[in-house]
Amino acid sequence: MLLSDLKVVEWSTWVAGPGSAALMADWGASVIKVESAAGDATRAFFPDTAESPGNPVFTMENRGKRGIVLDTGKPEGRAAMLALMRQADVFITNVRPGSLKRAGLDYDSVKGECPQLIYANVTGYGLTGEMADQAAFDITAFWARSGVARSMIPPDQEPFPSRPGFGDHFTALATLSGVLAAAHERARTGQGRQVETALMRVGAYAVGWDLSLLLRYGDVTTAQPKRDRMVAFSGFFHTADDRWFVVVVKSPNDYPNVMRAIGKAEMLEDPRYRPPYADIEHVRTVRGALDAAFGAMTLDEASALLKAADIAFAPMDSLHDLEMNPQAHEAGVFVETPDGWGGSFWGPASPVRFPGVETAPRGPAPKLGQHTREVLLELGYDAPTVEAMLAAGAALQR
């Protein structure tokens, strides 16, 4: 396995931190997930029982890990966490910076004892500044604060939220990238380092084309209502069978080829209707002709026309469409995932494949505190000490 020699400790909840560690687990890393007695909040969304085995959301972010419960507010719990960090290669946490510092588990507090450790902070707004300890989710820090939502939602529409975990998964990938870069450096120097990602910064990178134009020129045109866009043959079109598809112009020949294909070649002879357009009304005239032509076709008919003209396009598929698409299965979009009850179900695969290497989940998501005794004994605690910790509430086994 690609990361089979990597030991990862993850102390985080929700999506971005757990998701990053889950990708490492898929790729062979040994991952221990540390939770409080309340458990990761995503455990509560869907049942995980013999009658309804496998919480799909929690499983996606936590498959292939072992799980333990520690109370780091108790000295014994904090000592166990530090023992885990001493033997780990990577530590991932989205606990807020102030809470980490108060627990004595922030990077500056542990780096002397754990010089080998790659310590990854997943944050909303960074490690410093007045917002460092502010509560953050992807919908607040990635979607709203970074400018992503304002750039994507046309001003004539009521704002809408991003889908759950959308920005978190961008951030999980960014965190993974930073960890692997630090691991490469450590192979050369023998020293670990701190790595930090921020939902707000990842959002700004995701919308970086718009942001770079704003920073360079002082202004940028982002999402516009369809009638105000200056490119006629681009964006979404609606078909007679109530389907939408999107077109992206990749060549100067795309527009004239399609205009000829829909029987509007005469418009190409009129300079008013050739890009670049001088007047938005001329754009609307061309777009009206395209809308009318595609609106009289089925999606299959429009697809045949666009393929023949070598146009980059795609239907706006639903998740059900994706599930039934043979190419999605060819591309490795789905993976069979153990449910923890002896069965399995299909879930989203990690976004990278390594041909010839098996990267399917190596196990189910752990039950809360499932491996506490096992992991503590591996750390060198003797059985009476482990039982004393369980009795004192410094650890929990279920």
Coordinates of C-alpha atoms in Angstrom, one line a residue:
M1 CA 0.0 0.0 0.0
L2 CA 1.1 3.5 -0.8
L3 CA 1.1 4.9 2.8
S4 CA 1.4 1.6 4.7
D5 CA 4.3 2.9 6.9
L6 CA 2.5 6.1 7.9
K7 CA 0.9 6.3 11.4
V8 CA -1.8 9.0 11.7
V9 CA -3.6 10.3 14.7
E10 CA -6.7 12.3 14.0
W11 CA -8.5 14.4 16.6
S12 CA -11.2 16.2 14.7
T13 CA -14.9 16.2 13.9
W14 CA -17.3 16.8 11.0
V15 CA -15.7 16.6 7.6
A16 CA -12.5 18.4 6.6
G17 CA -10.1 16.9 9.2
P18 CA -11.7 13.4 9.2
G19 CA -12.0 13.4 5.4
S20 CA -8.3 14.1 5.0
A21 CA -7.4 11.2 7.4
A22 CA -9.9 9.0 5.6
L23 CA -8.1 9.5 2.3
M24 CA -4.8 8.5 4.0
A25 CA -6.5 5.4 5.4
D26 CA -7.8 4.4 1.9
W27 CA -4.2 4.7 0.7
G28 CA -2.9 2.4 3.4
A29 CA -2.0 4.6 6.4
S30 CA -2.8 3.4 9.9
V31 CA -5.2 5.9 11.3
I32 CA -6.4 6.3 14.9
K33 CA -9.4 8.5 15.4
V34 CA -9.7 10.2 18.8
E35 CA -13.1 11.3 20.0
S36 CA -14.8 12.6 23.1
A37 CA -17.4 10.6 24.9
A38 CA -20.0 12.5 22.9
G39 CA -18.6 11.3 19.6
D40 CA -18.1 13.0 16.3
A41 CA -21.2 15.0 15.5
T42 CA -21.7 13.2 12.1
R43 CA -22.4 10.0 14.0
A44 CA -25.8 11.4 14.9
F45 CA -27.1 12.1 11.4
F46 CA -28.1 8.6 10.3
P47 CA -28.7 5.4 12.2
D48 CA -26.0 2.8 12.4
T49 CA -27.8 -0.3 13.7
A50 CA -28.2 -3.9 12.7
E51 CA -31.5 -2.9 11.1
S52 CA -30.0 0.0 9.2
P53 CA -26.3 -0.8 9.0
G54 CA -23.7 1.8 8.2
N55 CA -24.0 5.5 8.6
P56 CA -23.1 6.6 5.0
V57 CA -21.9 10.1 6.0
F58 CA -19.8 9.1 9.0
T59 CA -18.5 6.1 7.1
M60 CA -17.3 8.2 4.1
E61 CA -15.2 10.4 6.4
N62 CA -14.0 7.7 8.8
R63 CA -13.7 4.3 7.0
G64 CA -10.7 2.2 7.6
K65 CA -9.8 3.9 10.9
R66 CA -9.6 2.6 14.5
G67 CA -11.4 4.6 17.0
I68 CA -10.7 5.5 20.7
V69 CA -12.3 7.8 23.2
L70 CA -10.2 10.0 25.5
D71 CA -11.1 12.8 27.9
T72 CA -8.1 15.2 27.4
G73 CA -9.5 17.4 30.2
K74 CA -8.2 14.7 32.6
P75 CA -4.5 14.3 33.1
E76 CA -4.6 10.7 32.2
G77 CA -6.4 11.4 29.0
R78 CA -4.1 14.2 28.0
A79 CA -1.1 11.9 28.7
A80 CA -2.5 9.2 26.5
M81 CA -3.0 11.7 23.7
L82 CA 0.6 12.8 24.0
A83 CA 1.7 9.2 23.9
L84 CA -0.2 8.7 20.7
M85 CA 1.4 11.9 19.2
R86 CA 4.9 10.7 20.2
Q87 CA 4.6 7.5 18.1
A88 CA 2.7 9.1 15.2
D89 CA 4.0 10.4 12.0
V90 CA 1.0 12.8 11.4
F91 CA -1.5 14.5 13.7
I92 CA -4.6 16.1 12.3
T93 CA -6.9 18.3 14.3
N94 CA -9.6 20.9 13.7
V95 CA -9.9 21.7 17.4
R96 CA -9.8 25.5 17.7
P97 CA -6.4 27.0 18.4
G98 CA -7.4 28.4 21.8
S99 CA -8.8 25.1 23.0
L100 CA -5.6 23.3 21.9
K101 CA -3.5 25.8 23.8
R102 CA -5.5 25.5 26.9
A103 CA -5.2 21.7 26.7
G104 CA -1.4 22.0 26.3
L105 CA -1.8 20.1 23.0
D106 CA -1.0 22.9 20.5
Y107 CA 2.0 22.6 18.2
D108 CA 4.3 24.8 20.3
S109 CA 3.5 22.8 23.4
V110 CA 4.3 19.4 21.9
K111 CA 6.9 19.9 19.3
G112 CA 9.8 19.5 21.7
E113 CA 8.5 16.0 22.7
C114 CA 7.5 15.1 19.2
P115 CA 10.1 16.4 16.8
Q116 CA 9.1 13.9 14.1
L117 CA 5.5 14.9 14.1
I118 CA 3.7 16.5 11.1
Y119 CA 1.1 18.5 13.0
A120 CA -1.8 19.6 10.7
N121 CA -4.2 22.2 11.9
V122 CA -7.5 22.4 10.0
T123 CA -9.0 25.8 10.7
G124 CA -11.8 28.1 9.6
Y125 CA -9.8 31.4 9.4
G126 CA -6.2 30.5 10.3
L127 CA -4.2 30.2 13.5
T128 CA -3.7 33.9 14.3
G129 CA -5.8 37.1 14.2
E130 CA -9.1 38.1 15.9
M131 CA -11.1 35.4 14.0
A132 CA -8.8 32.5 14.8
D133 CA -11.1 31.0 17.5
Q134 CA -14.4 31.9 15.8
A135 CA -16.7 29.0 15.1
A136 CA -16.6 28.0 11.5
F137 CA -18.1 25.6 9.0
D138 CA -17.6 25.3 5.3
I139 CA -20.8 27.2 4.6
T140 CA -19.5 30.2 6.7
A141 CA -15.8 30.3 6.1
F142 CA -15.5 28.6 2.7
W143 CA -18.8 29.5 1.0
A144 CA -19.7 32.9 2.5
R145 CA -16.6 34.6 3.9
S146 CA -14.2 33.7 1.0
G147 CA -16.4 35.3 -1.7
V148 CA -17.3 32.0 -3.3
A149 CA -21.1 32.3 -2.8
R150 CA -21.1 35.9 -4.0
S151 CA -19.1 35.0 -7.1
M152 CA -21.4 32.1 -8.0
I153 CA -24.9 33.4 -7.2
P154 CA -26.3 35.9 -9.7
P155 CA -27.4 39.1 -8.0
D156 CA -31.0 38.6 -9.2
Q157 CA -31.3 35.4 -7.2
E158 CA -31.8 34.8 -3.5
P159 CA -28.6 33.4 -1.9
F160 CA -28.6 29.7 -1.5
P161 CA -26.3 27.5 0.6
S162 CA -23.6 25.1 -0.6
R163 CA -24.2 21.4 -0.3
P164 CA -23.0 19.8 3.0
G165 CA -19.3 19.1 3.1
F166 CA -18.6 20.8 -0.2
G167 CA -15.9 23.2 0.9
D168 CA -14.8 20.7 3.6
H169 CA -13.8 18.2 0.9
F170 CA -11.7 20.9 -0.9
T171 CA -10.0 21.6 2.4
A172 CA -9.5 17.9 3.1
L173 CA -7.6 17.6 -0.2
A174 CA -5.6 20.7 0.6
T175 CA -4.7 19.3 4.1
L176 CA -3.6 16.0 2.5
S177 CA -1.4 17.9 0.0
G178 CA 0.2 19.8 2.8
V179 CA 0.8 16.7 4.9
L180 CA 2.4 14.8 2.1
A181 CA 4.6 17.7 1.2
A182 CA 5.8 17.8 4.8
A183 CA 6.3 14.1 4.8
H184 CA 8.5 14.5 1.7
E185 CA 10.5 17.2 3.5
R186 CA 10.8 15.0 6.7
A187 CA 12.3 12.1 4.6
R188 CA 15.1 14.5 3.7
T189 CA 15.6 16.3 7.1
G190 CA 14.2 13.9 9.7
Q191 CA 12.1 16.8 11.2
G192 CA 8.4 17.2 11.4
R193 CA 6.6 20.5 11.0
Q194 CA 3.3 22.3 11.4
V195 CA 0.9 22.4 8.5
E196 CA -2.2 24.6 8.4
T197 CA -5.2 24.9 6.2
A198 CA -8.1 27.4 6.5
L199 CA -11.5 27.0 4.9
M200 CA -11.5 30.7 4.0
R201 CA -8.1 30.5 2.2
V202 CA -9.1 27.3 0.4
G203 CA -12.3 29.0 -0.8
A204 CA -10.3 31.9 -2.1
Y205 CA -8.1 29.5 -4.0
A206 CA -11.1 27.7 -5.4
V207 CA -12.4 30.9 -6.9
G208 CA -8.9 32.1 -7.7
W209 CA -9.5 33.1 -11.3
D210 CA -12.0 35.7 -10.3
L211 CA -9.9 36.7 -7.3
S212 CA -6.8 37.1 -9.3
L213 CA -8.6 39.4 -11.8
L214 CA -9.9 41.5 -8.9
L215 CA -6.5 41.8 -7.3
R216 CA -4.8 42.7 -10.6
Y217 CA -7.4 45.1 -12.1
G218 CA -9.5 46.2 -9.1
D219 CA -12.8 44.8 -10.3
V220 CA -14.2 41.6 -11.7
T221 CA -17.5 40.5 -13.3
T222 CA -18.7 37.3 -11.5
A223 CA -22.0 35.5 -11.8
Q224 CA -24.5 37.4 -14.0
P225 CA -28.1 36.7 -15.0
K226 CA -28.2 34.8 -18.3
R227 CA -29.7 37.8 -20.2
D228 CA -26.7 40.0 -19.2
R229 CA -23.9 37.6 -20.2
M230 CA -21.8 38.8 -23.2
V231 CA -21.1 35.3 -24.5
A232 CA -24.1 33.9 -26.5
F233 CA -23.0 30.3 -27.0
S234 CA -21.9 29.4 -23.5
G235 CA -23.7 28.3 -20.4
F236 CA -26.9 26.3 -20.0
F237 CA -29.6 25.5 -22.5
H238 CA -33.0 23.8 -22.0
T239 CA -34.4 21.1 -24.3
A240 CA -37.9 20.0 -25.3
D241 CA -37.8 17.0 -22.9
D242 CA -37.1 19.3 -19.9
R243 CA -33.4 18.6 -19.6
W244 CA -30.5 21.1 -19.2
F245 CA -27.0 20.9 -20.7
V246 CA -24.0 23.2 -20.5
V247 CA -21.7 24.3 -23.3
V248 CA -18.1 25.6 -23.0
V249 CA -16.6 27.3 -26.1
K250 CA -13.2 25.8 -26.7
S251 CA -12.4 27.1 -30.2
P252 CA -13.3 30.0 -32.4
N253 CA -14.9 27.5 -34.8
D254 CA -17.5 26.3 -32.2
Y255 CA -19.9 29.1 -32.6
P256 CA -20.1 29.2 -36.4
N257 CA -20.2 25.4 -36.6
V258 CA -23.2 25.3 -34.4
M259 CA -25.0 28.2 -36.0
R260 CA -24.7 26.3 -39.3
A261 CA -25.9 23.1 -37.7
I262 CA -29.1 24.8 -36.4
G263 CA -29.8 26.4 -39.7
K264 CA -28.8 29.9 -38.8
A265 CA -25.8 30.3 -41.1
E266 CA -27.1 33.6 -42.4
M267 CA -26.5 35.2 -39.0
L268 CA -22.8 34.6 -39.5
E269 CA -22.8 37.0 -42.5
D270 CA -24.1 39.9 -40.3
P271 CA -21.2 41.6 -38.4
R272 CA -23.6 42.4 -35.6
Y273 CA -23.9 38.8 -34.7
R274 CA -20.2 37.8 -34.8
P275 CA -18.1 37.8 -31.6
P276 CA -16.8 39.9 -30.0
Y277 CA -20.1 41.6 -29.7
A278 CA -20.5 45.4 -29.4
D279 CA -24.0 45.4 -28.1
I280 CA -25.7 43.2 -25.4
E281 CA -28.9 43.3 -27.5
H282 CA -27.1 41.5 -30.4
V283 CA -25.9 38.9 -27.9
R284 CA -29.5 38.4 -26.8
T285 CA -30.6 37.9 -30.4
V286 CA -28.0 35.2 -31.0
R287 CA -28.8 33.5 -27.7
G288 CA -32.5 33.7 -28.5
A289 CA -31.9 31.8 -31.7
L290 CA -29.8 29.2 -29.9
D291 CA -32.4 28.9 -27.1
A292 CA -35.2 28.4 -29.7
A293 CA -33.3 25.8 -31.7
F294 CA -32.2 23.7 -28.7
G295 CA -35.6 24.2 -27.1
A296 CA -37.2 22.4 -30.0
M297 CA -34.8 19.4 -29.6
T298 CA -34.7 16.5 -27.2
L299 CA -31.5 16.1 -25.2
D300 CA -30.5 13.2 -27.4
E301 CA -31.0 15.3 -30.5
A302 CA -29.0 18.2 -29.1
S303 CA -26.2 15.8 -27.9
A304 CA -25.9 14.3 -31.4
L305 CA -25.6 17.8 -33.0
L306 CA -23.0 18.9 -30.5
K307 CA -21.0 15.8 -30.7
A308 CA -20.9 16.1 -34.5
A309 CA -19.6 19.6 -34.2
D310 CA -17.0 18.6 -31.6
I311 CA -18.4 20.9 -28.9
A312 CA -17.5 20.5 -25.2
F313 CA -20.8 20.0 -23.5
A314 CA -22.5 17.9 -20.8
P315 CA -26.0 17.3 -19.6
M316 CA -26.8 18.5 -16.1
D317 CA -27.2 15.1 -14.6
S318 CA -28.7 14.3 -11.2
L319 CA -26.9 12.1 -8.6
H320 CA -29.2 9.3 -9.8
D321 CA -28.0 9.8 -13.3
L322 CA -24.4 9.7 -12.1
E323 CA -25.1 6.4 -10.3
M324 CA -26.5 4.8 -13.5
N325 CA -23.8 6.2 -15.8
P326 CA -21.4 3.4 -17.0
Q327 CA -18.6 5.9 -17.4
A328 CA -18.8 6.9 -13.8
H329 CA -18.1 3.3 -12.9
E330 CA -15.3 3.1 -15.4
A331 CA -13.8 6.3 -13.8
G332 CA -13.9 4.7 -10.4
V333 CA -16.4 7.1 -8.9
F334 CA -17.9 4.5 -6.5
V335 CA -16.4 2.0 -4.1
E336 CA -17.8 -0.8 -2.0
T337 CA -17.6 0.1 1.6
P338 CA -17.8 -2.2 4.6
D339 CA -20.7 -1.2 6.9
G340 CA -19.3 -2.6 10.2
W341 CA -22.1 -5.2 10.5
G342 CA -20.7 -7.8 8.2
G343 CA -22.1 -6.3 5.0
S344 CA -21.3 -3.4 2.7
F345 CA -22.8 -0.6 0.6
W346 CA -21.6 1.6 -2.2
G347 CA -20.1 5.0 -1.4
P348 CA -18.0 7.7 -3.1
A349 CA -14.4 6.6 -3.8
S350 CA -11.4 8.7 -3.0
P351 CA -10.7 11.1 -5.9
V352 CA -7.4 9.7 -7.0
R353 CA -6.5 6.3 -8.4
F354 CA -3.1 4.6 -8.7
P355 CA -3.5 2.0 -11.4
G356 CA -2.3 -1.4 -10.2
V357 CA -2.7 -0.4 -6.5
E358 CA -5.8 -1.4 -4.5
T359 CA -7.1 1.7 -2.6
A360 CA -10.6 0.4 -1.6
P361 CA -11.5 1.0 2.1
R362 CA -9.7 -1.4 4.3
G363 CA -12.4 -1.5 6.9
P364 CA -15.6 0.1 8.2
A365 CA -15.8 3.3 10.2
P366 CA -15.2 2.5 13.9
K367 CA -17.9 2.4 16.5
L368 CA -17.5 5.0 19.2
G369 CA -14.6 3.9 21.4
Q370 CA -14.3 0.5 19.7
H371 CA -10.5 0.2 19.9
T372 CA -9.7 2.1 23.1
R373 CA -8.3 -0.8 25.1
E374 CA -6.5 -2.2 22.1
V375 CA -4.7 1.1 21.2
L376 CA -3.8 1.9 24.8
L377 CA -2.3 -1.5 25.3
E378 CA -0.3 -1.0 22.1
L379 CA 1.0 2.3 23.5
G380 CA 2.6 0.3 26.4
Y381 CA -0.1 0.8 29.1
D382 CA -0.6 -2.3 31.2
A383 CA -4.1 -3.8 31.6
P384 CA -4.7 -2.5 35.2
T385 CA -3.8 1.0 34.1
V386 CA -6.1 0.9 31.2
E387 CA -9.0 -0.4 33.3
A388 CA -8.3 2.4 35.8
M389 CA -8.4 5.0 33.1
L390 CA -11.7 3.6 31.9
A391 CA -13.1 3.6 35.4
A392 CA -12.1 7.2 35.9
G393 CA -13.6 8.4 32.7
A394 CA -10.3 9.4 31.1
A395 CA -11.0 6.8 28.4
L396 CA -14.1 5.0 27.1
Q397 CA -14.5 1.5 25.6
R398 CA -17.9 0.5 24.0

